[in-house]
Each structure stands twice: as structure tokens, then as C-alpha cells.
Amino acid sequence: MNKVLNFWHKIQKIVLTVLLALALSALLIVVFTDESPVVAILALLHGSLVGKLNLGTTLVSFSTIMLCGVAFIVATKAGFFNTGLEGDLAVGALAATIVGIYGEGIPAPLLIILCILAGIAAGIIWSMIPTILNVYYQVNMICACYMLNMVAIYLCSFFVLGPLKAPIANPQSYDVAATLPKIMKPSKLSIAFYFMLIIWIFAVWAFDHTTFGQKLKTVGENPHFAKFAGMNPARIGMIAMAISGAVCGFAGSIEIVGNYGNFQEGFVIGLGGKGLLAAMMVKSNPKLLPVSAFLVAMLSSGALYMQQVTGVSKFICDTIAGLFIVIFTMETLFKYDENAAALKLKAKERKNNV
């Protein structure tokens, strides 16, 4: 009974939070624009959910955010705050692009596999740089990751605007020689969406049902106890960061062979941060990650349509998106006393039995 009651209150809290976010967004639109808040919010929903192009675009963003969120959660479980998701994703995408361009002539299925493996390897190598600096030289993990994000982005810019640049006006690389089939045309959504779902399901299962998943939790919650129990926190942490980098590298490679078909200058900027944000919104709970990831993806893709259809500027759209996220992360909002609720329920049952 308590589980049912807790579940009902969680659903109730989500509904109330969404309603509050919508109300504050409407107030923001009324104060700073001349548009109807109902029209603007409907445009936001339409731009992210209605039609194959809009829904497919949202799901493309959702896939990448989900993978980055899983990568962040894996590292967090071991006590590492991996803010280098963007850098891992960028080098993974770059490695997949290089293999995809220069691997022309290789059979398409094999080339796609090689591109994905190259992206995974690049993500692992890049994630190991801040990990080694932190474990062996006590360099601050967050600072190292953020600095390497910038290095990765500028490194990608060098290749995309230099050796790999296609002879067109847009700053992008040559097209890769093989891509994954699309499943929701005219959007860019490909069968990579199913790969993402498999990875998420496996991660949820592994955290609760494998020895390594339990070791991750133990090391993350109490590294001193883990060491006393015979575990090696540094080794487990490095493995977790390698897995995190591999997942981000996979996400980067999927962006190339699954969604875009080439490396477009600056497309990785913000993707890692959205994944990190989605994971933090649900307190690194992998089971709830799809909810926050889809919300972030929906706000990102719908905001652009809202700007085009209504007179609401991009800055207001971004503010509305941020407003939703801030409200969702307010832990004490609509808080209830579980014990008091349970006692009231028991009292009611006792009264009915009399």
C-alpha cells in the first residue's frame, strides 16, 4: 500500500510541476511579449511532437541526450563527476568521420562498424586523460574535463575547416561513405534510436543485477569502505570513466553515421551539457532518465519552432526551457510527509472497518 501511495504522490508531483512550469511560462510570455501564451505554448508542443519531421527531430536529440545521460550516470555511480561528455562525444564524432571518409570502398556494413568502433575508442582515450590526471596527480576532475572539452571542440574545428572540409560554403566535412537507414523520414532519425534504447535498458539492468554495478555503487557511496572490503576504488573508477567515454564516443559516431552523414562545425556544442542536465534532473536515476531527457529534447526542438511561428524571441524560448528545468530540479517543491500520509490512510481504513 505504501508503494502505491508513494507512486501516486510522485505522479501527482510531476503533474503539478508541469502545470506550475506552464503557468510561469505563460506569465513570462504575457509580460515580455504581445503573443498569446496559449498560442506560444501550443507552438512549442507542435514544433516538438506533431508531424514526422518535428517528432523525428526531437527523438534524434533525445537519443543523444539519453546516451550522454547514461555516460554521466555511470561515472557518477563511481564517484566521478564527468563534465567532459562534450569532449568525449566530439572526438568520437571526429574519429568516426575520418574513418567514414577515408574508408571509402569498404563494404557499407563493415565501414559503419569501423566508424562506431573508432568513435568508441576515441571516447575512451579522451576520457582517460582527466581520469589519469585526477587519480594519479590529484588534478581537479571538473576543471580538467572542461578544459579538455574546449580542446576537443577546437581540434574538431581544425579538421572540419581544414583537411576534411568539403568544397562548399557551409563549414562541414565531406560526407561519410556509409550511413545507417532512416526510420522516420524526412527527419534524420535512424535505427541508431534502437541502439540507444538497448544501451539504456542494459545500463538499468547492469546497475542493479551485476557485481560490477554493485561495486560502482559501493565505491561511489563510500570509497573507504570499498577499499576495506578488498576493492580497488581507483581501478573501478577508471573503468567507469572508460565506459562513460565509450558511451559518449558511441553517441558521437552515431551522430555521424546515423543522423548527419558528415561533421558539421559546432554541432556538438551543448549536447554533453544537456545530457548532464537530464541526468542531474533525476538525481542520476537511470530508470527516470528518459523522462528528463525527453523533456530537455522537446524544449530544445520545440523552442525553435515557437520562435518561427510566433513573435517570441529565442531568448524568451531559452528562458522558458530553463524555467522548466529549474522547476523540475526543485526537490522540496510539492513535498509531502510520507509518514503522515500513510497514517491518515491507516486511520481511514480503521474507521471504515469499525
Short mmCIF file of N, CA, C and O in Angstrom, two decimals, residues 10 58 61 65 75 105-106 109 118 122-123 133 217 222 241 272 289 307 313 331 333 353:
data_model
loop_
_atom_site.label_atom_id
_atom_site.label_comp_id
_atom_site.label_asym_id
_atom_site.label_seq_id
_atom_site.Cartn_x
_atom_site.Cartn_y
_atom_site.Cartn_z
N LYS A 10 4.25 10.65 -6.43
CA LYS A 10 5.26 11.03 -7.42
C LYS A 10 4.60 11.50 -8.71
O LYS A 10 5.02 12.49 -9.31
N THR A 58 12.98 15.70 -32.59
CA THR A 58 13.01 15.60 -31.13
C THR A 58 13.64 14.28 -30.69
O THR A 58 14.44 14.24 -29.75
N SER A 61 17.47 14.29 -31.02
CA SER A 61 18.07 14.98 -29.87
C SER A 61 17.93 14.13 -28.60
O SER A 61 18.87 14.04 -27.80
N ILE A 65 20.95 12.88 -26.03
CA ILE A 65 20.85 13.29 -24.62
C ILE A 65 20.79 12.06 -23.71
O ILE A 65 21.42 12.02 -22.64
N ALA A 75 29.63 7.27 -14.62
CA ALA A 75 30.76 7.88 -13.92
C ALA A 75 30.36 8.33 -12.52
O ALA A 75 31.11 8.17 -11.56
N GLY A 105 35.11 2.55 -50.17
CA GLY A 105 35.48 1.31 -50.84
C GLY A 105 35.28 0.09 -49.97
O GLY A 105 35.14 -1.03 -50.47
N ILE A 106 35.24 0.30 -48.66
CA ILE A 106 34.94 -0.79 -47.72
C ILE A 106 33.44 -1.04 -47.75
O ILE A 106 32.66 -0.09 -47.83
N PRO A 109 28.24 -2.08 -44.42
CA PRO A 109 28.04 -2.56 -43.04
C PRO A 109 29.34 -2.60 -42.23
O PRO A 109 29.36 -2.21 -41.06
N ALA A 118 35.73 3.18 -33.98
CA ALA A 118 36.68 4.29 -33.90
C ALA A 118 36.18 5.36 -32.95
O ALA A 118 36.95 5.93 -32.15
N ALA A 122 38.04 6.46 -29.48
CA ALA A 122 38.43 7.86 -29.27
C ALA A 122 37.82 8.39 -27.98
O ALA A 122 38.49 9.12 -27.22
N GLY A 123 36.56 8.03 -27.71
CA GLY A 123 35.92 8.49 -26.47
C GLY A 123 36.60 7.94 -25.24
O GLY A 123 36.78 8.66 -24.24
N LEU A 133 44.86 12.07 -14.73
CA LEU A 133 45.33 13.27 -14.05
C LEU A 133 44.73 13.37 -12.65
O LEU A 133 45.39 13.80 -11.70
N LYS A 217 28.33 1.29 -7.10
CA LYS A 217 27.57 1.97 -6.05
C LYS A 217 28.37 2.04 -4.75
O LYS A 217 28.41 3.09 -4.08
N ASN A 222 30.92 5.07 -0.67
CA ASN A 222 31.90 5.02 0.42
C ASN A 222 33.18 4.35 -0.07
O ASN A 222 33.36 3.14 0.10
N MET A 241 34.91 5.50 -15.85
CA MET A 241 35.16 6.62 -16.74
C MET A 241 35.42 6.16 -18.17
O MET A 241 35.04 6.83 -19.14
N GLY A 272 26.56 17.60 -24.71
CA GLY A 272 27.01 16.99 -23.47
C GLY A 272 26.37 17.64 -22.25
O GLY A 272 25.98 16.95 -21.30
N LEU A 289 15.60 8.54 -16.30
CA LEU A 289 16.33 9.35 -17.28
C LEU A 289 15.53 9.65 -18.54
O LEU A 289 15.58 10.79 -19.04
N GLN A 307 9.70 30.06 -31.98
CA GLN A 307 10.28 31.32 -32.40
C GLN A 307 9.88 31.66 -33.84
O GLN A 307 9.61 32.83 -34.16
N SER A 313 10.88 35.71 -28.98
CA SER A 313 12.28 35.65 -29.39
C SER A 313 12.97 34.41 -28.84
O SER A 313 12.46 33.73 -27.94
N GLU A 331 13.76 20.16 -5.38
CA GLU A 331 13.45 18.93 -4.67
C GLU A 331 12.31 19.08 -3.66
O GLU A 331 11.52 18.17 -3.46
N LEU A 333 9.79 21.11 -3.79
CA LEU A 333 8.54 21.61 -4.35
C LEU A 333 7.46 20.53 -4.25
O LEU A 333 7.68 19.38 -4.62
N ASN A 353 -13.51 0.10 8.86
CA ASN A 353 -13.68 -1.27 9.37
C ASN A 353 -14.55 -1.32 10.62
O ASN A 353 -15.04 -2.38 11.01
#
